[in-house]
PDB file of C-alpha atoms in Angstrom:
ATOM      1  CA  MET A 289      10.572  -1.969   1.314  1.00 79.00           C
ATOM      2  CA  ALA A 290       8.406  -1.936   4.446  1.00 75.00           C
ATOM      3  CA  GLU A 291       5.327  -3.101   2.515  1.00 89.00           C
ATOM      4  CA  ILE A 292       7.340  -5.899   0.877  1.00 91.00           C
ATOM      5  CA  SER A 293       8.644  -7.001   4.268  1.00 94.00           C
ATOM      6  CA  SER A 294       5.133  -6.969   5.700  1.00 94.00           C
ATOM      7  CA  PHE A 295       3.784  -9.011   2.790  1.00 94.00           C
ATOM      8  CA  LEU A 296       6.545 -11.601   3.114  1.00 95.00           C
ATOM      9  CA  SER A 297       5.941 -11.849   6.844  1.00 96.00           C
ATOM     10  CA  ASP A 298       2.288 -12.563   6.126  1.00 96.00           C
ATOM     11  CA  VAL A 299       3.257 -15.215   3.573  1.00 97.00           C
ATOM     12  CA  ALA A 300       5.690 -16.800   6.033  1.00 97.00           C
ATOM     13  CA  SER A 301       3.106 -16.951   8.813  1.00 97.00           C
ATOM     14  CA  SER A 302       0.757 -19.827   9.570  1.00 96.00           C
ATOM     15  CA  ALA A 303      -2.199 -17.746   8.372  1.00 94.00           C
ATOM     16  CA  PRO A 304      -4.110 -19.344   5.488  1.00 94.00           C
ATOM     17  CA  ALA A 305      -3.521 -16.350   3.210  1.00 96.00           C
ATOM     18  CA  PRO A 306      -1.678 -14.862   1.422  1.00 97.00           C
ATOM     19  CA  GLY A 307      -0.263 -17.964  -0.221  1.00 96.00           C
ATOM     20  CA  GLY A 308       0.824 -19.261  -3.590  1.00 97.00           C
ATOM     21  CA  GLY A 309      -1.863 -17.482  -5.557  1.00 97.00           C
ATOM     22  CA  SER A 310      -0.953 -14.033  -4.269  1.00 98.00           C
ATOM     23  CA  CYS A 311       2.754 -14.796  -4.667  1.00 98.00           C
ATOM     24  CA  SER A 312       2.139 -15.775  -8.294  1.00 98.00           C
ATOM     25  CA  ALA A 313       0.425 -12.454  -8.980  1.00 98.00           C
ATOM     26  CA  ILE A 314       3.258 -10.537  -7.314  1.00 98.00           C
ATOM     27  CA  ALA A 315       5.851 -12.444  -9.372  1.00 98.00           C
ATOM     28  CA  LEU A 316       4.006 -11.411 -12.529  1.00 98.00           C
ATOM     29  CA  ALA A 317       3.813  -7.800 -11.324  1.00 98.00           C
ATOM     30  CA  GLN A 318       7.580  -7.868 -10.724  1.00 98.00           C
ATOM     31  CA  ALA A 319       8.110  -9.189 -14.247  1.00 98.00           C
ATOM     32  CA  ALA A 320       5.989  -6.344 -15.621  1.00 98.00           C
ATOM     33  CA  ALA A 321       7.984  -3.813 -13.583  1.00 98.00           C
ATOM     34  CA  LEU A 322      11.304  -5.123 -14.879  1.00 98.00           C
ATOM     35  CA  ILE A 323      10.066  -5.045 -18.459  1.00 98.00           C
ATOM     36  CA  SER A 324       8.993  -1.440 -17.935  1.00 98.00           C
ATOM     37  CA  LYS A 325      12.513  -0.664 -16.732  1.00 98.00           C
ATOM     38  CA  VAL A 326      14.120  -2.279 -19.779  1.00 98.00           C
ATOM     39  CA  MET A 327      11.739  -0.475 -22.125  1.00 97.00           C
ATOM     40  CA  SER A 328      12.570   2.841 -20.501  1.00 96.00           C
ATOM     41  CA  LEU A 329      16.291   2.129 -20.853  1.00 96.00           C
ATOM     42  CA  SER A 330      15.787   1.095 -24.477  1.00 95.00           C
ATOM     43  CA  MET A 331      14.013   4.292 -25.575  1.00 91.00           C
ATOM     44  CA  LYS A 332      17.141   6.422 -25.937  1.00 85.00           C
ATOM     45  CA  ASP A 333      18.447   4.627 -29.027  1.00 84.00           C
ATOM     46  CA  ALA A 334      15.051   3.682 -30.454  1.00 88.00           C
ATOM     47  CA  SER A 335      13.468   5.098 -33.590  1.00 90.00           C
ATOM     48  CA  GLU A 336      10.693   7.645 -33.208  1.00 91.00           C
ATOM     49  CA  LYS A 337       8.124   5.006 -34.122  1.00 91.00           C
ATOM     50  CA  GLN A 338       9.556   2.557 -31.608  1.00 91.00           C
ATOM     51  CA  LYS A 339       9.570   5.257 -28.932  1.00 92.00           C
ATOM     52  CA  GLU A 340       5.851   5.717 -29.530  1.00 93.00           C
ATOM     53  CA  ASN A 341       5.340   1.967 -29.248  1.00 93.00           C
ATOM     54  CA  TYR A 342       7.360   1.838 -26.043  1.00 93.00           C
ATOM     55  CA  ALA A 343       5.359   4.739 -24.580  1.00 95.00           C
ATOM     56  CA  GLU A 344       2.080   2.928 -25.256  1.00 96.00           C
ATOM     57  CA  SER A 345       3.469  -0.315 -23.869  1.00 96.00           C
ATOM     58  CA  LEU A 346       4.663   1.417 -20.719  1.00 97.00           C
ATOM     59  CA  LYS A 347       1.143   2.708 -20.075  1.00 97.00           C
ATOM     60  CA  ALA A 348      -0.265  -0.789 -20.561  1.00 97.00           C
ATOM     61  CA  LEU A 349       2.368  -2.280 -18.265  1.00 98.00           C
ATOM     62  CA  GLU A 350       1.546   0.230 -15.539  1.00 98.00           C
ATOM     63  CA  ARG A 351      -2.105  -0.796 -15.749  1.00 98.00           C
ATOM     64  CA  MET A 352      -1.061  -4.447 -15.707  1.00 98.00           C
ATOM     65  CA  ARG A 353       0.998  -3.993 -12.543  1.00 98.00           C
ATOM     66  CA  GLY A 354      -1.909  -2.318 -10.797  1.00 97.00           C
ATOM     67  CA  LEU A 355      -4.312  -5.069 -11.843  1.00 98.00           C
ATOM     68  CA  LEU A 356      -1.960  -7.841 -10.723  1.00 98.00           C
ATOM     69  CA  ILE A 357      -1.510  -6.239  -7.317  1.00 97.00           C
ATOM     70  CA  GLU A 358      -5.303  -6.029  -7.008  1.00 97.00           C
ATOM     71  CA  LEU A 359      -5.554  -9.692  -8.010  1.00 98.00           C
ATOM     72  CA  ALA A 360      -2.971 -10.622  -5.359  1.00 97.00           C
ATOM     73  CA  ASP A 361      -5.081  -8.947  -2.671  1.00 96.00           C
ATOM     74  CA  LYS A 362      -8.292 -10.416  -4.069  1.00 97.00           C
ATOM     75  CA  ASP A 363      -6.853 -13.939  -4.187  1.00 97.00           C
ATOM     76  CA  SER A 364      -6.099 -13.825  -0.485  1.00 97.00           C
ATOM     77  CA  GLN A 365      -9.619 -12.663   0.312  1.00 97.00           C
ATOM     78  CA  ILE A 366     -11.155 -15.338  -1.926  1.00 97.00           C
ATOM     79  CA  PHE A 367      -9.334 -18.064  -0.019  1.00 96.00           C
ATOM     80  CA  LEU A 368     -10.419 -16.616   3.323  1.00 97.00           C
ATOM     81  CA  ASP A 369     -14.004 -16.510   2.037  1.00 97.00           C
ATOM     82  CA  LEU A 370     -13.724 -20.170   1.003  1.00 97.00           C
ATOM     83  CA  ILE A 371     -12.569 -21.145   4.484  1.00 97.00           C
ATOM     84  CA  ALA A 372     -15.440 -19.132   5.968  1.00 97.00           C
ATOM     85  CA  ALA A 373     -17.889 -21.009   3.726  1.00 97.00           C
ATOM     86  CA  PHE A 374     -16.714 -24.350   5.074  1.00 97.00           C
ATOM     87  CA  ARG A 375     -17.281 -23.073   8.596  1.00 97.00           C
ATOM     88  CA  LEU A 376     -20.928 -22.184   7.996  1.00 97.00           C
ATOM     89  CA  PRO A 377     -23.388 -24.070  10.225  1.00 97.00           C
ATOM     90  CA  LYS A 378     -25.029 -27.251   8.932  1.00 96.00           C
ATOM     91  CA  ASN A 379     -27.628 -27.971  11.587  1.00 97.00           C
ATOM     92  CA  SER A 380     -30.627 -28.048   9.266  1.00 97.00           C
ATOM     93  CA  PRO A 381     -31.382 -28.889   5.640  1.00 97.00           C
ATOM     94  CA  GLU A 382     -31.633 -25.178   4.917  1.00 97.00           C
ATOM     95  CA  GLU A 383     -28.236 -24.454   6.454  1.00 97.00           C
ATOM     96  CA  ILE A 384     -26.689 -27.411   4.649  1.00 97.00           C
ATOM     97  CA  GLU A 385     -28.006 -26.165   1.307  1.00 97.00           C
ATOM     98  CA  LYS A 386     -26.884 -22.600   1.997  1.00 97.00           C
ATOM     99  CA  ARG A 387     -23.431 -23.872   2.932  1.00 97.00           C
ATOM    100  CA  ARG A 388     -23.245 -26.039  -0.206  1.00 96.00           C
ATOM    101  CA  ILE A 389     -24.122 -23.122  -2.489  1.00 96.00           C
ATOM    102  CA  GLU A 390     -21.658 -20.819  -0.724  1.00 97.00           C
ATOM    103  CA  ILE A 391     -18.823 -23.343  -1.023  1.00 97.00           C
ATOM    104  CA  ARG A 392     -19.601 -23.863  -4.700  1.00 96.00           C
ATOM    105  CA  THR A 393     -19.559 -20.107  -5.303  1.00 96.00           C
ATOM    106  CA  ARG A 394     -16.263 -19.644  -3.478  1.00 97.00           C
ATOM    107  CA  TYR A 395     -14.593 -22.496  -5.377  1.00 97.00           C
ATOM    108  CA  SER A 396     -15.694 -20.873  -8.620  1.00 97.00           C
ATOM    109  CA  GLU A 397     -14.067 -17.624  -7.519  1.00 97.00           C
ATOM    110  CA  ALA A 398     -10.946 -19.508  -6.423  1.00 97.00           C
ATOM    111  CA  ALA A 399     -10.596 -20.965  -9.918  1.00 97.00           C
ATOM    112  CA  GLU A 400     -11.337 -17.672 -11.639  1.00 97.00           C
ATOM    113  CA  SER A 401      -8.665 -15.793  -9.667  1.00 97.00           C
ATOM    114  CA  PRO A 402      -5.537 -17.496 -11.099  1.00 98.00           C
ATOM    115  CA  LEU A 403      -7.137 -17.567 -14.548  1.00 98.00           C
ATOM    116  CA  ASN A 404      -7.488 -13.785 -14.372  1.00 98.00           C
ATOM    117  CA  MET A 405      -3.810 -13.522 -13.429  1.00 98.00           C
ATOM    118  CA  ILE A 406      -2.779 -15.539 -16.475  1.00 98.00           C
ATOM    119  CA  LYS A 407      -4.959 -13.470 -18.792  1.00 98.00           C
ATOM    120  CA  ALA A 408      -3.744 -10.193 -17.320  1.00 98.00           C
ATOM    121  CA  ALA A 409      -0.059 -11.075 -17.678  1.00 98.00           C
ATOM    122  CA  SER A 410      -0.172 -12.849 -21.048  1.00 97.00           C
ATOM    123  CA  PRO A 411       0.946  -9.763 -23.060  1.00 96.00           C
ATOM    124  CA  LEU A 412       4.257  -9.861 -21.154  1.00 97.00           C
ATOM    125  CA  ARG A 413       5.396 -12.838 -23.195  1.00 98.00           C
ATOM    126  CA  ALA A 414       5.654 -10.868 -26.444  1.00 97.00           C
ATOM    127  CA  ASN A 415       7.298  -7.935 -24.655  1.00 97.00           C
ATOM    128  CA  ILE A 416       9.950 -10.177 -23.126  1.00 98.00           C
ATOM    129  CA  ILE A 417      10.788 -11.932 -26.400  1.00 98.00           C
ATOM    130  CA  PHE A 418      11.013  -8.604 -28.239  1.00 97.00           C
ATOM    131  CA  LEU A 419      13.298  -7.027 -25.645  1.00 97.00           C
ATOM    132  CA  MET A 420      15.574 -10.068 -25.497  1.00 97.00           C
ATOM    133  CA  HIS A 421      16.454  -9.437 -29.122  1.00 96.00           C
ATOM    134  CA  ASN A 422      15.881  -5.705 -29.516  1.00 95.00           C
ATOM    135  CA  GLY A 423      16.073  -4.082 -26.101  1.00 95.00           C
ATOM    136  CA  ASN A 424      18.993  -2.419 -24.341  1.00 96.00           C
ATOM    137  CA  GLN A 425      21.540  -5.228 -24.149  1.00 95.00           C
ATOM    138  CA  ASN A 426      23.136  -3.698 -21.053  1.00 96.00           C
ATOM    139  CA  ALA A 427      19.869  -4.594 -19.316  1.00 97.00           C
ATOM    140  CA  LEU A 428      19.623  -8.100 -20.760  1.00 97.00           C
ATOM    141  CA  SER A 429      19.957  -9.685 -17.320  1.00 98.00           C
ATOM    142  CA  ASP A 430      16.879  -7.694 -16.241  1.00 98.00           C
ATOM    143  CA  THR A 431      14.967  -8.981 -19.251  1.00 98.00           C
ATOM    144  CA  LEU A 432      15.958 -12.559 -18.468  1.00 98.00           C
ATOM    145  CA  CYS A 433      15.016 -12.108 -14.806  1.00 98.00           C
ATOM    146  CA  ALA A 434      11.636 -10.839 -15.971  1.00 98.00           C
ATOM    147  CA  ALA A 435      11.299 -13.939 -18.127  1.00 98.00           C
ATOM    148  CA  LYS A 436      11.897 -16.234 -15.164  1.00 98.00           C
ATOM    149  CA  LEU A 437       9.524 -14.265 -12.935  1.00 98.00           C
ATOM    150  CA  PHE A 438       6.916 -14.526 -15.693  1.00 98.00           C
ATOM    151  CA  GLU A 439       7.456 -18.282 -15.878  1.00 98.00           C
ATOM    152  CA  ALA A 440       7.159 -18.654 -12.108  1.00 98.00           C
ATOM    153  CA  GLY A 441       4.039 -16.518 -11.942  1.00 98.00           C
ATOM    154  CA  ILE A 442       2.215 -18.257 -14.775  1.00 98.00           C
ATOM    155  CA  GLN A 443       3.213 -21.718 -13.513  1.00 98.00           C
ATOM    156  CA  GLY A 444       2.083 -20.845  -9.999  1.00 98.00           C
ATOM    157  CA  ALA A 445      -1.234 -19.550 -11.304  1.00 98.00           C
ATOM    158  CA  LEU A 446      -1.698 -22.776 -13.264  1.00 98.00           C
ATOM    159  CA  PHE A 447      -1.016 -24.840 -10.145  1.00 98.00           C
ATOM    160  CA  ASN A 448      -3.634 -22.839  -8.262  1.00 97.00           C
ATOM    161  CA  LEU A 449      -6.132 -23.149 -11.091  1.00 98.00           C
ATOM    162  CA  LYS A 450      -5.661 -26.908 -11.344  1.00 98.00           C
ATOM    163  CA  ILE A 451      -6.160 -27.536  -7.630  1.00 97.00           C
ATOM    164  CA  ASN A 452      -9.579 -25.879  -7.768  1.00 97.00           C
ATOM    165  CA  ILE A 453     -10.943 -27.403 -10.990  1.00 97.00           C
ATOM    166  CA  PRO A 454     -12.079 -30.734  -9.424  1.00 96.00           C
ATOM    167  CA  HIS A 455     -14.281 -28.827  -6.979  1.00 96.00           C
ATOM    168  CA  LEU A 456     -16.299 -26.987  -9.635  1.00 96.00           C
ATOM    169  CA  SER A 457     -19.897 -28.101  -9.993  1.00 90.00           C
ATOM    170  CA  SER A 458     -20.184 -27.867 -13.778  1.00 92.00           C
ATOM    171  CA  GLY A 459     -18.633 -30.686 -15.772  1.00 94.00           C
ATOM    172  CA  ALA A 460     -18.518 -28.504 -18.868  1.00 96.00           C
ATOM    173  CA  VAL A 461     -16.663 -25.761 -17.013  1.00 96.00           C
ATOM    174  CA  ARG A 462     -14.210 -28.311 -15.602  1.00 97.00           C
ATOM    175  CA  THR A 463     -13.546 -29.701 -19.080  1.00 97.00           C
ATOM    176  CA  ASN A 464     -13.025 -26.254 -20.590  1.00 97.00           C
ATOM    177  CA  LEU A 465     -10.659 -25.193 -17.832  1.00 98.00           C
ATOM    178  CA  GLU A 466      -8.666 -28.425 -18.055  1.00 97.00           C
ATOM    179  CA  LYS A 467      -8.275 -27.823 -21.789  1.00 98.00           C
ATOM    180  CA  ALA A 468      -7.242 -24.221 -21.149  1.00 97.00           C
ATOM    181  CA  CYS A 469      -4.642 -25.416 -18.623  1.00 98.00           C
ATOM    182  CA  LEU A 470      -3.106 -27.726 -21.204  1.00 98.00           C
ATOM    183  CA  GLU A 471      -2.895 -24.899 -23.722  1.00 98.00           C
ATOM    184  CA  TYR A 472      -1.424 -22.435 -21.224  1.00 98.00           C
ATOM    185  CA  GLN A 473       1.086 -25.032 -20.041  1.00 98.00           C
ATOM    186  CA  SER A 474       2.151 -25.829 -23.604  1.00 98.00           C
ATOM    187  CA  ASP A 475       2.612 -22.128 -24.369  1.00 98.00           C
ATOM    188  CA  LEU A 476       4.619 -21.652 -21.185  1.00 98.00           C
ATOM    189  CA  ASN A 477       6.835 -24.638 -21.961  1.00 98.00           C
ATOM    190  CA  ARG A 478       7.607 -23.247 -25.419  1.00 98.00           C
ATOM    191  CA  PHE A 479       8.395 -19.863 -23.924  1.00 98.00           C
ATOM    192  CA  SER A 480      10.717 -21.436 -21.357  1.00 98.00           C
ATOM    193  CA  VAL A 481      12.607 -23.348 -24.036  1.00 98.00           C
ATOM    194  CA  GLU A 482      12.957 -20.216 -26.165  1.00 98.00           C
ATOM    195  CA  VAL A 483      14.258 -18.132 -23.264  1.00 98.00           C
ATOM    196  CA  GLU A 484      16.746 -20.763 -22.096  1.00 97.00           C
ATOM    197  CA  GLU A 485      18.044 -21.338 -25.614  1.00 98.00           C
ATOM    198  CA  PHE A 486      18.562 -17.590 -26.041  1.00 98.00           C
ATOM    199  CA  ALA A 487      20.257 -17.321 -22.634  1.00 98.00           C
ATOM    200  CA  ARG A 488      22.521 -20.206 -23.583  1.00 97.00           C
ATOM    201  CA  GLN A 489      23.477 -18.525 -26.840  1.00 97.00           C
ATOM    202  CA  GLN A 490      24.361 -15.374 -24.901  1.00 95.00           C
ATOM    203  CA  ASN A 491      26.453 -17.407 -22.447  1.00 95.00           C
ATOM    204  CA  TYR A 492      24.106 -16.773 -19.555  1.00 94.00           C
ATOM    205  CA  LEU A 493      23.643 -20.518 -19.065  1.00 87.00           C
TER     206      LEU A 493
END
């Protein structure tokens, strides 16, 4: 718990990073961890074929957790690099141009970071829906917690993607990312409705 406490202290500080982007990645990593737990608890009563499927999924989830933790660290560094770019000198035309290019590059990275989080965690959606209906029902609250952490992480990543889109230099890239945001948001909204309706049916809401 010491590392968690240290991370939260960093988030709570006035330092520019880590912030919402890193927290979104950690929320998604927590969702992946909980789904791994539920899968492990569900293996005992599963068919041999399903046990094989669970085993493969558990390997993928372990890789996902590792990637999301890396993305959390990287997101913090990207934001610090963006701040550093704004602080570059601008005392000559050459310095101004160098600063402009550096800022543009860092904004591109800042937009790519939350997009990578969304792509990395997207397989969790199918896992969560499957386990809600077919997983160990004694661990249903864990599955539903994972669902809400997934929602929070994806929504947070979308917020962080959207705030960076206007600063991208390419109009085509901006348009494509805005379209992608709409699609991701629509998918997330449908997922949220499905989870809440299921939770309501199970008297969790």
